Short mmCIF file of C-alpha atoms in Angstrom, two decimals:
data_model
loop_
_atom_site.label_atom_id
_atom_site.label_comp_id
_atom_site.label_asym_id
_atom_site.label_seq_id
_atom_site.Cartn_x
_atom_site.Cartn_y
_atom_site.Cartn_z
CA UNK G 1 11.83 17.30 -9.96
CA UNK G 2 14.95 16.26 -8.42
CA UNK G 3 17.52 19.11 -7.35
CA UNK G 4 20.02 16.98 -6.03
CA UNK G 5 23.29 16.17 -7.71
CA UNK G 6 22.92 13.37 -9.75
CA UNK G 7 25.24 11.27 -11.82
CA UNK G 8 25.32 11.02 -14.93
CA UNK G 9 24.49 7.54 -16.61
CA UNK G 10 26.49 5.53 -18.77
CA UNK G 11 25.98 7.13 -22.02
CA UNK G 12 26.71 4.13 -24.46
CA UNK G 13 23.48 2.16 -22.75
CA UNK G 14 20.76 4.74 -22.81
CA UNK G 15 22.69 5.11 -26.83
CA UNK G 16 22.10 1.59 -27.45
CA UNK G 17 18.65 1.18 -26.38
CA UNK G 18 17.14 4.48 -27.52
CA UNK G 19 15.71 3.30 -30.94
CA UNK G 20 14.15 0.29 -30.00
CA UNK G 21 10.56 -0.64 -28.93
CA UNK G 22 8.46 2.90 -28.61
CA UNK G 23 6.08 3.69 -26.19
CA UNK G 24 2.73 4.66 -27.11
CA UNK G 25 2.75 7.91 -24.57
CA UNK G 26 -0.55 9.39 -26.82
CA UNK G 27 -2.76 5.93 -25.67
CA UNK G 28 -1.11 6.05 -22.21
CA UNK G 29 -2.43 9.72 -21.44
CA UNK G 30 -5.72 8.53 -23.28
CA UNK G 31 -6.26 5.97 -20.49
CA UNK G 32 -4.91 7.73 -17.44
CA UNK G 33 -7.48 10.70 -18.62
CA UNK G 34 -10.09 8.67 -18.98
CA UNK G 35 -10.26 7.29 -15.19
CA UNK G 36 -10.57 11.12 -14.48
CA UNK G 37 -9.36 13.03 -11.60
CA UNK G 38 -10.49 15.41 -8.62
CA UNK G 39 -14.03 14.29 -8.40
CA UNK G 40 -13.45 11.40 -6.59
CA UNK G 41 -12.32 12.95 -2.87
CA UNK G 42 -15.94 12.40 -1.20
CA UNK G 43 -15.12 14.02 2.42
CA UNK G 44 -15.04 17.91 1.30
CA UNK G 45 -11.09 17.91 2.58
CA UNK G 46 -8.94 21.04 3.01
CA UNK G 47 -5.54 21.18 0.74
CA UNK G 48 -6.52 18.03 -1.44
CA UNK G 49 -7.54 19.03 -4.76
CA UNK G 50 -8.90 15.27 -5.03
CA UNK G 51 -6.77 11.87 -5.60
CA UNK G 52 -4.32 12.83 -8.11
CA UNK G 53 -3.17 15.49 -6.14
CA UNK G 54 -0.17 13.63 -4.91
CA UNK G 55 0.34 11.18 -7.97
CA UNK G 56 -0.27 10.85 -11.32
CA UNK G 57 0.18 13.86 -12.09
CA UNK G 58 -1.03 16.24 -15.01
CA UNK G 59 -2.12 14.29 -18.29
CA UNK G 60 0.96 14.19 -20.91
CA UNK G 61 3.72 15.06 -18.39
CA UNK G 62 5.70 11.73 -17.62
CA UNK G 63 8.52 12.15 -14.60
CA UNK G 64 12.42 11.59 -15.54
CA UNK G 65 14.30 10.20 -13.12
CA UNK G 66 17.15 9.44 -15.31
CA UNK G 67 19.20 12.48 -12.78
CA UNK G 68 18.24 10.59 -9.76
CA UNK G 69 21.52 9.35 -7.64
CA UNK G 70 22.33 5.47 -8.12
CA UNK G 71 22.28 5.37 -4.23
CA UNK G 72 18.09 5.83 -3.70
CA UNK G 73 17.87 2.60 -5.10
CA UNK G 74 19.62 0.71 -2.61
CA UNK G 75 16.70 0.47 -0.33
CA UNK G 76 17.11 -1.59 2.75
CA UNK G 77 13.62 -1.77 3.84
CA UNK G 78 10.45 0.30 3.71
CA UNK G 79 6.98 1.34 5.35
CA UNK G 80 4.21 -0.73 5.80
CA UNK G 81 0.85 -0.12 4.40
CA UNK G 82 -1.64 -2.65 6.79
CA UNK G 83 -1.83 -3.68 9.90
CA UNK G 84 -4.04 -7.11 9.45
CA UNK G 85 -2.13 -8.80 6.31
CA UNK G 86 1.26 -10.24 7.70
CA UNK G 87 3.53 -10.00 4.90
CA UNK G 88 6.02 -11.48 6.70
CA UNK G 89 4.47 -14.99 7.01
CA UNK G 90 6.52 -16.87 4.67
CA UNK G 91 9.85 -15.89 5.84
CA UNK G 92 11.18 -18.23 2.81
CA UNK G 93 9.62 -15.98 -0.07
CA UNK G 94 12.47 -14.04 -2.14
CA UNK G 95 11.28 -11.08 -2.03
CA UNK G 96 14.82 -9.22 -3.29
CA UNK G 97 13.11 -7.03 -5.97
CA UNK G 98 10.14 -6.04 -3.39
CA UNK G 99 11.32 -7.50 0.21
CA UNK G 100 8.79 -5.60 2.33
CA UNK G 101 7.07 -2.50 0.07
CA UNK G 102 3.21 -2.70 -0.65
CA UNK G 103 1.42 -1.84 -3.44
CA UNK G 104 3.18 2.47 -3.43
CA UNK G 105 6.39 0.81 -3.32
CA UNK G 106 7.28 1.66 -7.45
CA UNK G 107 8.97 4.26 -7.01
CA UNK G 108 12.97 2.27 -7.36
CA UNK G 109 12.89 -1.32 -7.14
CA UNK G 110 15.15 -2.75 -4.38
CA UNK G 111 18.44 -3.59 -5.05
CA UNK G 112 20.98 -5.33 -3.15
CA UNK G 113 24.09 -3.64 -1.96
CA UNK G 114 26.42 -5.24 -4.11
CA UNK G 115 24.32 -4.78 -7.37
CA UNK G 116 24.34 -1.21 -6.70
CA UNK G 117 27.91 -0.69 -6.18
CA UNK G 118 29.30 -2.84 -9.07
CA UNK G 119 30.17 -0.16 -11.73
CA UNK G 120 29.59 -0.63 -15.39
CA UNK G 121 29.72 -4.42 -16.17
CA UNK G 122 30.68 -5.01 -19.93
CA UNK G 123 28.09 -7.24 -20.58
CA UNK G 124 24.51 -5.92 -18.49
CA UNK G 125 22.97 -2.87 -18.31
CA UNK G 126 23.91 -1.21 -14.98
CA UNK G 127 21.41 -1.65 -11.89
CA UNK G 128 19.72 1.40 -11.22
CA UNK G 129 20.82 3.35 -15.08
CA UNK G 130 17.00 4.45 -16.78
CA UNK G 131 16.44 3.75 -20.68
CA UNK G 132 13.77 4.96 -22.46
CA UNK G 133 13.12 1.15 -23.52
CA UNK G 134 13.99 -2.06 -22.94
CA UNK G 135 15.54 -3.67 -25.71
CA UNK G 136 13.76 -6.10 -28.13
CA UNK G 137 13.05 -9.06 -27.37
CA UNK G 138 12.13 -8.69 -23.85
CA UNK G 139 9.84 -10.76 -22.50
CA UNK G 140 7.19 -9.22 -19.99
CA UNK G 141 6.94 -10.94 -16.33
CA UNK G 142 4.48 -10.75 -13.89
CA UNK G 143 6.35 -10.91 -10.24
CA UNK G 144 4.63 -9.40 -7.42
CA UNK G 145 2.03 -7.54 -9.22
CA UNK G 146 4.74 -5.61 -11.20
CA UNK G 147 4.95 -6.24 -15.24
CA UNK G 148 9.03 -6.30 -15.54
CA UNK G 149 10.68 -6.64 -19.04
CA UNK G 150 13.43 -9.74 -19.08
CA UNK G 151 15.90 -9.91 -21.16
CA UNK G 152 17.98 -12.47 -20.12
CA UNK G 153 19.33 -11.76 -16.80
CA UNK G 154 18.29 -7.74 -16.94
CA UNK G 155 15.67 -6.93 -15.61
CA UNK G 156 13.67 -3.63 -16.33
CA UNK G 157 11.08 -2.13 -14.40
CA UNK G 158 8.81 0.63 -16.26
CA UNK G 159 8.86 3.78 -14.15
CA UNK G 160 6.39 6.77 -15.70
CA UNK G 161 7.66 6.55 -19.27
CA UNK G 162 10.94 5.35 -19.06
CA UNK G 163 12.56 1.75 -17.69
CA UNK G 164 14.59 1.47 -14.89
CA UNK G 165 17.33 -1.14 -14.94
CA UNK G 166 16.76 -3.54 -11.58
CA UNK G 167 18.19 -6.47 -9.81
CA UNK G 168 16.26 -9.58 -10.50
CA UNK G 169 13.24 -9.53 -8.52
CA UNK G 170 13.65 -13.26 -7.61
CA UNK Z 1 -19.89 10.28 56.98
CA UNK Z 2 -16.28 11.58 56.78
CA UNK Z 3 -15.46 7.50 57.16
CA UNK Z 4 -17.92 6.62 53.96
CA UNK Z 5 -16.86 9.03 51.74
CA UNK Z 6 -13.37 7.96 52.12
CA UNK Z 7 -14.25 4.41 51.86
CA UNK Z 8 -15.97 5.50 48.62
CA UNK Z 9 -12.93 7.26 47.30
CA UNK Z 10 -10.79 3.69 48.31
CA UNK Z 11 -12.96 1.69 46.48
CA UNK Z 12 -13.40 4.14 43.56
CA UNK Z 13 -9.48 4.39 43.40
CA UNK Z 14 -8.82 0.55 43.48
CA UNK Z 15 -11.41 -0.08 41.27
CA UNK Z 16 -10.39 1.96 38.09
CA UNK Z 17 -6.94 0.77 37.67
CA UNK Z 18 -8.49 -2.99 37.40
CA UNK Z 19 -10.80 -1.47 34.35
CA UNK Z 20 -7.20 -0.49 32.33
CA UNK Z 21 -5.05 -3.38 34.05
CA UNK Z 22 -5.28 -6.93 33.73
CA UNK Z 23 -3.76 -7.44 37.53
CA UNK Z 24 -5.07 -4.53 38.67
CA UNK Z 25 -1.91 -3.54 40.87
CA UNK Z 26 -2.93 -0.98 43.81
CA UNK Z 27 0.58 0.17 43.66
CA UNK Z 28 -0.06 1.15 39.57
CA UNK Z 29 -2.73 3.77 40.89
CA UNK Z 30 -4.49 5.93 38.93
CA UNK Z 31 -1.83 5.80 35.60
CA UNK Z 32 -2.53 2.18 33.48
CA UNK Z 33 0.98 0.81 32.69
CA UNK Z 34 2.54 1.93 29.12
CA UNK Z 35 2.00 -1.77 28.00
CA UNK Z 36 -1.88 -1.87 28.77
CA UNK Z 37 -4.49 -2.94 26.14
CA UNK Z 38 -7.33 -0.93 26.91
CA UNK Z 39 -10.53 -2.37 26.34
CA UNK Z 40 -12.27 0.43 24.86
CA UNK Z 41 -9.70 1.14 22.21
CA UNK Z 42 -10.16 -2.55 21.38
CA UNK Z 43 -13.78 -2.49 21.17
CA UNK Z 44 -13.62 0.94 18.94
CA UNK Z 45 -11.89 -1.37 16.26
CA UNK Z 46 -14.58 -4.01 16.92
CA UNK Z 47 -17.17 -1.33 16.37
CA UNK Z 48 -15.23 0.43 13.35
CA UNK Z 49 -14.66 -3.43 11.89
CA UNK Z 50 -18.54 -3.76 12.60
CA UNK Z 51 -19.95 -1.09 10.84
CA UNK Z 52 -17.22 -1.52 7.84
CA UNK Z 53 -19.01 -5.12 7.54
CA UNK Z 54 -22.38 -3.32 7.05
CA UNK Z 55 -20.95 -1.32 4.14
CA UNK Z 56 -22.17 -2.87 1.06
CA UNK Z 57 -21.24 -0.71 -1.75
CA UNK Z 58 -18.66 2.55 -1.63
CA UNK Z 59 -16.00 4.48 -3.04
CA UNK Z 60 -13.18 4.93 -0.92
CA UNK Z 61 -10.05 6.68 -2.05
CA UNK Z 62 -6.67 7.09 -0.40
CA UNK Z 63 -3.83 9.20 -0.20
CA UNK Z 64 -0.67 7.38 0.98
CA UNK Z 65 2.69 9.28 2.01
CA UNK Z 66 5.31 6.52 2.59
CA UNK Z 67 9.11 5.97 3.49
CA UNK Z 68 11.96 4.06 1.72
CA UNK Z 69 14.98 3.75 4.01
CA UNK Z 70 18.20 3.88 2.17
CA UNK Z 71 21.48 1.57 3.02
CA UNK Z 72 22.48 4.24 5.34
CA UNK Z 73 19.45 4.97 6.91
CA UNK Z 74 18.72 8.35 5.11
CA UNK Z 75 14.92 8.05 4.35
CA UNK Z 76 13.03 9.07 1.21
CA UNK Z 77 9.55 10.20 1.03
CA UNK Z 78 6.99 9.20 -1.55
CA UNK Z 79 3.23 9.64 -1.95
CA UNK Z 80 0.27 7.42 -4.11
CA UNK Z 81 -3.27 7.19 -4.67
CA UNK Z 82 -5.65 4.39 -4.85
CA UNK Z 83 -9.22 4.38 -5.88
CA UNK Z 84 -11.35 1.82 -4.68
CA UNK Z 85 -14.93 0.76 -6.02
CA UNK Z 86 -16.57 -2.21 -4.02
CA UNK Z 87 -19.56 -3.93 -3.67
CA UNK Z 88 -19.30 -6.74 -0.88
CA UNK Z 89 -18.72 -9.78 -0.56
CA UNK Z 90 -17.11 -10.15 -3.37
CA UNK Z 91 -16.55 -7.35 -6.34
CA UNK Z 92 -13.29 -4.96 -6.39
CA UNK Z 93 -11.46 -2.25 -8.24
CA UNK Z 94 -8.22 -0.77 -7.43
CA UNK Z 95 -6.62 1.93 -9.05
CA UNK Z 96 -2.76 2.98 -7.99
CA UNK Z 97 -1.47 5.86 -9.34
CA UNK Z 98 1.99 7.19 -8.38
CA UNK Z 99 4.08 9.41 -10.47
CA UNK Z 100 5.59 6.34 -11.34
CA UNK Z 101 3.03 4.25 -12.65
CA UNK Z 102 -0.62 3.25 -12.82
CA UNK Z 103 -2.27 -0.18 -12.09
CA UNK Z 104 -5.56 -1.64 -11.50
CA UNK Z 105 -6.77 -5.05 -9.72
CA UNK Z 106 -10.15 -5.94 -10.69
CA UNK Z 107 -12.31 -8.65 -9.06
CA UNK Z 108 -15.55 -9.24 -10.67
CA UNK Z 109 -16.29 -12.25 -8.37
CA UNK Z 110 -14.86 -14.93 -10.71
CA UNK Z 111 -11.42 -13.65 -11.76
CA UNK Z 112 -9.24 -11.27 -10.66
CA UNK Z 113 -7.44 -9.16 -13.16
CA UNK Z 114 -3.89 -7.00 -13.09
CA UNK Z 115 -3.61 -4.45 -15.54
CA UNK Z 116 -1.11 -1.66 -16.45
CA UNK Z 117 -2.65 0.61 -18.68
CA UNK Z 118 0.52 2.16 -19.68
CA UNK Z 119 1.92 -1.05 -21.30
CA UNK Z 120 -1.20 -2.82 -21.74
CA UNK Z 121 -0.27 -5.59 -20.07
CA UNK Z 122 -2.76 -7.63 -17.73
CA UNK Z 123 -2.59 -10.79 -16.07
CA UNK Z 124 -5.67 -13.03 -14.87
CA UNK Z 125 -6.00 -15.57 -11.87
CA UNK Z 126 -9.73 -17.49 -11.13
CA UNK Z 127 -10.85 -16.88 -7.79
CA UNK Z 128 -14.14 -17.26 -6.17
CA UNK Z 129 -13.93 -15.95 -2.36
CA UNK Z 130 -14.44 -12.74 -0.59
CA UNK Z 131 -12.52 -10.20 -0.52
CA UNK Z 132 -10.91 -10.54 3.03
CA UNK Z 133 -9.53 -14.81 1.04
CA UNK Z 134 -8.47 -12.41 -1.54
CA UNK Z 135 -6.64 -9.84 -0.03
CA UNK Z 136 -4.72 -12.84 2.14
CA UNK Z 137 -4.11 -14.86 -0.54
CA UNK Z 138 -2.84 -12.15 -3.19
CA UNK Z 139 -0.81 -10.97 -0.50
CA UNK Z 140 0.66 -14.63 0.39
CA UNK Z 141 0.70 -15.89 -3.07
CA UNK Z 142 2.07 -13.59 -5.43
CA UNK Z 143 2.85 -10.33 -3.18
CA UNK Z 144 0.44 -8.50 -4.33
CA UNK Z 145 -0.88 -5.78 -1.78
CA UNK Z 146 -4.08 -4.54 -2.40
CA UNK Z 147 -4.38 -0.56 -0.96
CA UNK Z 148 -6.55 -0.46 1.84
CA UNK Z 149 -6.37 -3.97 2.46
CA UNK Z 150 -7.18 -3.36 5.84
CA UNK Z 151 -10.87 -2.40 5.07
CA UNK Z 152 -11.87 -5.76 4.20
CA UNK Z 153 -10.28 -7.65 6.96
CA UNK Z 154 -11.60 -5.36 9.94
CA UNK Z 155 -14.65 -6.79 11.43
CA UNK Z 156 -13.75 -10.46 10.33
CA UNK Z 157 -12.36 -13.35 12.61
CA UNK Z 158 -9.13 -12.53 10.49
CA UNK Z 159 -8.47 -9.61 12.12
CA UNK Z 160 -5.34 -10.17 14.62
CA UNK Z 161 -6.67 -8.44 17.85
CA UNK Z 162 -5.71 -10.53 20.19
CA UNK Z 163 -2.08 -9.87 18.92
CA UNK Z 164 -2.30 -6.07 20.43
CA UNK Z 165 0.24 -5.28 23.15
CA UNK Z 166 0.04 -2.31 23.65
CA UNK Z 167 -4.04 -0.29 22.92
CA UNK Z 168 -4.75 3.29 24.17
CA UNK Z 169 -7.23 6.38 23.41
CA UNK Z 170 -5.33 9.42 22.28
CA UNK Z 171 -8.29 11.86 22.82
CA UNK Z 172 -10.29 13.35 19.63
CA UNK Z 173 -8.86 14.97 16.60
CA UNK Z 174 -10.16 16.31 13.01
CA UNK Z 175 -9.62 14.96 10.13
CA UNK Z 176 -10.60 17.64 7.58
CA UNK Z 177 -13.50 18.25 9.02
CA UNK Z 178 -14.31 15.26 10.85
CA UNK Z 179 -13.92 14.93 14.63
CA UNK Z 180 -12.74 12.10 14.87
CA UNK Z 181 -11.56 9.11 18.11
CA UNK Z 182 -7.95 8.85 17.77
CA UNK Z 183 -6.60 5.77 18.76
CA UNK Z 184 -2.37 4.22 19.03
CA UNK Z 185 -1.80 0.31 18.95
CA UNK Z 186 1.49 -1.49 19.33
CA UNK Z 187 1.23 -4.69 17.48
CA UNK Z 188 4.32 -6.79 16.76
CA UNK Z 189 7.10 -4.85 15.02
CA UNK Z 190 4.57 -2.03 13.89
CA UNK Z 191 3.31 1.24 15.96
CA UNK Z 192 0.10 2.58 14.30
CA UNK Z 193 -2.65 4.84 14.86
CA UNK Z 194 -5.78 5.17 13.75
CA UNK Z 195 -8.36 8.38 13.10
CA UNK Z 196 -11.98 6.81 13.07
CA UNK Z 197 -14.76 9.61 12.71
CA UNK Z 198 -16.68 9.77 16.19
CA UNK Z 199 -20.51 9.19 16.89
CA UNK Z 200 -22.56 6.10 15.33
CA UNK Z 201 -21.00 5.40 12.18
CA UNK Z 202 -17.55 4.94 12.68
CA UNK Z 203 -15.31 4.90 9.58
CA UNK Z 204 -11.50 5.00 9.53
CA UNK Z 205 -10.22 8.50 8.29
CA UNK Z 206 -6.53 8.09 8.45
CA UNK Z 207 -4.14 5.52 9.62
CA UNK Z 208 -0.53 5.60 10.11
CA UNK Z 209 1.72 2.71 10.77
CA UNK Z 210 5.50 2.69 12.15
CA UNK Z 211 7.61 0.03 10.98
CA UNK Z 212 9.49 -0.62 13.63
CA UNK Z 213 11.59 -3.56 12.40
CA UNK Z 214 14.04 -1.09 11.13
CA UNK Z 215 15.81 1.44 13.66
CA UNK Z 216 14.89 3.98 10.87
CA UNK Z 217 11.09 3.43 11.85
CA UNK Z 218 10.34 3.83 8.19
CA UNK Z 219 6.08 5.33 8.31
CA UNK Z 220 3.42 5.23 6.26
CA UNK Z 221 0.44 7.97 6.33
CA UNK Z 222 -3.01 7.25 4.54
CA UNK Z 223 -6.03 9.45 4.46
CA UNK Z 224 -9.07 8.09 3.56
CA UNK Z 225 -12.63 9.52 1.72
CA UNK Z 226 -15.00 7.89 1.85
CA UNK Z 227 -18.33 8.19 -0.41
CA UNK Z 228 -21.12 5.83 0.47
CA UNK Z 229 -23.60 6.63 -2.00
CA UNK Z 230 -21.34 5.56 -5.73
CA UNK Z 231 -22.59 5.63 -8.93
CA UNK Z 232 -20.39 3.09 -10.62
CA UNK Z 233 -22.15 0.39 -12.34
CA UNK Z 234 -21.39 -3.31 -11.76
CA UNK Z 235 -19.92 -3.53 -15.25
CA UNK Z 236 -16.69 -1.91 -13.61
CA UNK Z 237 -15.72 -4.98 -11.96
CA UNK Z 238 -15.13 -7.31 -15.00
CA UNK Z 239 -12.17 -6.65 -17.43
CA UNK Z 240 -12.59 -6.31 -20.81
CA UNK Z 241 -8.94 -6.18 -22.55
CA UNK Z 242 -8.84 -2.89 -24.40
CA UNK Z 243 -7.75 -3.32 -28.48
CA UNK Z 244 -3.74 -4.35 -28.24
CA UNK Z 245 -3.70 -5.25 -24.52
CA UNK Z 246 -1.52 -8.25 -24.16
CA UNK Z 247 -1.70 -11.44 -21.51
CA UNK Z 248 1.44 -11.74 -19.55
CA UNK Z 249 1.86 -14.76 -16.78
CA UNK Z 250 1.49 -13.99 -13.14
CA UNK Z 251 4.41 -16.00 -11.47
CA UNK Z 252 3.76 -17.04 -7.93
CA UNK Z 253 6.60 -15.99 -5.31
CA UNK Z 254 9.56 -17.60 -5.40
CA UNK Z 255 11.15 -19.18 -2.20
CA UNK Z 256 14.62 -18.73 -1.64
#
C-alpha cells in the first residue's frame, strides 16, 4: 500500500520473534466473512460499494505495514469522532497510548516523542518496529477497548495480522 | 402612504436582526454577527434529536475518513466502518472494521461485551442503563468510544446545546441522493457540520467535526445509512464466546 520510503526494521527482532505464537489467519477470514459485506449500505449511495468499501478489505488479504516510516507513529493528536461525549472531562486520565483518538484511531498507536526517537535499545523491542507475533508469554490487556499483548514493559498492539511494537498505553 | 410603507420597511428592518441577535443591535443590520446562535439551526438538532428518540429499531452504518496529525504537523488520512444494530433503550451492536482491525461492542441489556474476532479475545462489564449511560460511561471509564455515539445522545437532556457559540444554516445540500438541511456549529474547541435529510423525518446523513485544539485542525468525515426496517433478530445482542475465545480483563483508565 505504502509507496513512500520506508526504513527498514531491525532485522534481529522481527528474527527473534518470527517462530513463536501463530496466528490462526484461516479462522480470522472465517469470521470477518461471516459478518458479510456490501449489503448493509441502506441509502442507495453513489461510489460506495457498501461498508467495507473503505476498510476491511477483501477476505484473506491482511495489510503489512512493516515498510511504513517510524515517524507516522509519533502522533501528536488526532480527529474527533462526536460532538456530545466530552472526552476530555477527566483531564487526569493517561491517555499516552490513545490521548484523544476514538474508536478508528488503530491505525499506529501513539507514541511519545522520545520513544520514537530512541534507536534500537538492547534490551526492548523498538517502538513503532512490526513482528508477526508477540513473543510467548504475553499476557493480553484490555486498555481502552484495545486487546494489547504485555510482555513485560513491551507492549504490542495487533494491527491486521501482524503486531506493532507501542509505547505503554498507560 | 409613501410615510407607512417606509415605516413598514423600519420596523421590518429592526425587527429581523433581533430574530438572529440576542441584543438585537440596529447598527448590526441586516447581517447576524459571525458569533450568533441561530435559533432555527438549534431547533433543527432538537427536531433531528427528536425524531432519533422515536427510532426504535435500525441499522445504521458509517463510513468514517479521519486525520492523525504527526509531530510536525504533516497529517495522515485514514478511513473505518462501523455497523450498528439497535433496538432502544437498551440493546447494541457495533462492528469496526479498519484495515487494521475488527471489533465489536455488544450490549444485550445486561452486559456489555468487547470482542476481537481476530484474536478471540473478549472482555465483559455488567451494565443495566440505556444506551446514552452507556455511551458516557464507556467513554469516561475505560475510553472506549462507541461509533456514532452521537445518535444516542441527540434528543436527550445530555445533549450539550446550550454550549453552542456559534449555530448557522448553510443552505441545502445532497447527500447521495438526499437533499438534505446543512447546518455549521462552533462548540468549544470543535467546528462541525451536520447534513440532516430535509422534510418530516429528519435523520443525520453526514457529520464532520474540526478539531480545533490543534493548529493542524485535524477532521473527521462520517457518512451515515440508515435502514429503518432491519431484519436482525434480538439474539444478536447477547455474546456467545465462539469455541477457543478467551476472557481478557478490561482495565479502567489510568490517571496520571
Amino acid at each position: 500500500m505504502k509507496t513512500m520510503p520506508a526504513r527498514l526494521l531491525p532485522a534481529p527482532i522481527v528474527v527473534l520473534v518470527l517462530a513463536t505464537f501463530a496466528i490462526t489467519t484461516v479462522a480470522d477470514a472465517a469470521d470477518r466473512g461471516g459478518h458479510g459485506g456490501g449489503a448493509r449500505a441502506a441509502g442507495g449511495h453513489a461510489g460506495g460499494g457498501g461498508a467495507r468499501a473503505s476498510g476491511g478489505g477483501p477476505k484473506n488479504v491482511h495489510v503489512n505495514n512493516s515498510r511504513a516510516d517510524v515517524r507516522t507513529n509519533n502522533v501528536r493528536s488526532t480527529s474527533v469522532n462526536n460532538v456530545n461525549v466530552n472526552r476530555n472531562v477527566n483531564v487526569d486520565v493517561d491517555r499516552r497510548g490513545g490521548c484523544c483518538g476514538g474508536w478508528d484511531n488503530d491505525y499506529h498507536p501513539v507514541a511519545t516523542a522520545a520513544a520514537v526517537t530512541a534507536t534500537v535499545a538492547v534490551t526492548s523491542a523498538v517502538i513503532g518496529s512490526i513482528v508477526n507475533a508477540p513473543p510467548p508469554g504475553c499476557v493480553p490487556v484490555n486498555y481502552g477497548g484495545v486487546i494489547y499483548q504485555q510482555c513485560g514493559n513491551t507492549w504490542y498492539q495487533p494491527q491486521g495480522a501482524q503486531y506493532v511494537v507501542i509505547a505503554p498505553p498507560y | 402612504m409613501i410615510p407607512k410603507m417606509l415605516a413598514l420597511v423600519l420596523v421590518a428592518a429592526s425587527f429581523t436582526p433581533t430574530a438572529l441577535h440576542a441584543q438585537g443591535s440596529p447598527a448590526a443590520a441586516a447581517q447576524p454577527s459571525a458569533n450568533a446562535v441561530d435559533p432555527a439551526a438549534i431547533q433543527a438538532l432538537k427536531e433531528m434529536g427528536a425524531h432519533l428518540q422515536t427510532l426504535k429499531r435500525f441499522e445504521v452504518s458509517t463510513r468514517l475518513t479521519g486525520e492523525r496529525v504527526l509531530a510536525d504537523g504533516q497529517k495522515l488520512q485514514h478511513t473505518a466502518t462501523a455497523d450498528l444494530d439497535v433496538v432502544r433503550p437498551n440493546r447494541l451492536r457495533a462492528v469496526m472494521r479498519s484495515a487494521r482491525s475488527e471489533r465489536e461492542i455488544l450490549f444485550d441489556g445486561k452486559t456489555v461485551t468487547l470482542f476481537t474476532p481476530a484474536q478471540k479475545y473478549y472482555s465483559t462489564v455488567p451494565f443495566t442503563e440505556d444506551l446514552a449511560t452507556l455511551v458516557e460511561r464507556l467513554e469516561q471509564r475505560y475510553g472506549v468510544e462507541v461509533p456514532l455515539a452521537d445518535l444516542f445522545v441527540w434528543g436527550t437532556p445530555e445533549a450539550p446545546l446550550d454550549r453552542i457559540k456559534s449555530a448557522m444554516n448553510a443552505g441545502q445540500d445532497f447527500v447521495g441522493d438526499d437533499l438534505c438541511d446543512h447546518y455549521a456549529f462552533r462548540q468549544g474547541e470543535v467546528d462541525w457540520q451536520i447534513w440532516i435529510t430535509a422534510g418530516a423525518r429528519p435523520l443525520p446523513r453526514k457529520l464532520v467535526i474540526t478539531n480545533r485544539a490543534d493548529d493542524a485542525r485535524p477532521q473527521s468525515v462520517s457518512l451515515l445509512d440508515w435502514n429503518l426496517k432491519p431484519t436482525f433478530r434480538d439474539s444478536v445482542f447477547t455474546f456467545t464466546p465462539p469455541p477457543g475465545a478467551k476472557a481478557v480483563e478490561i482495565l479502567p483508565l489510568k490517571t496520571k
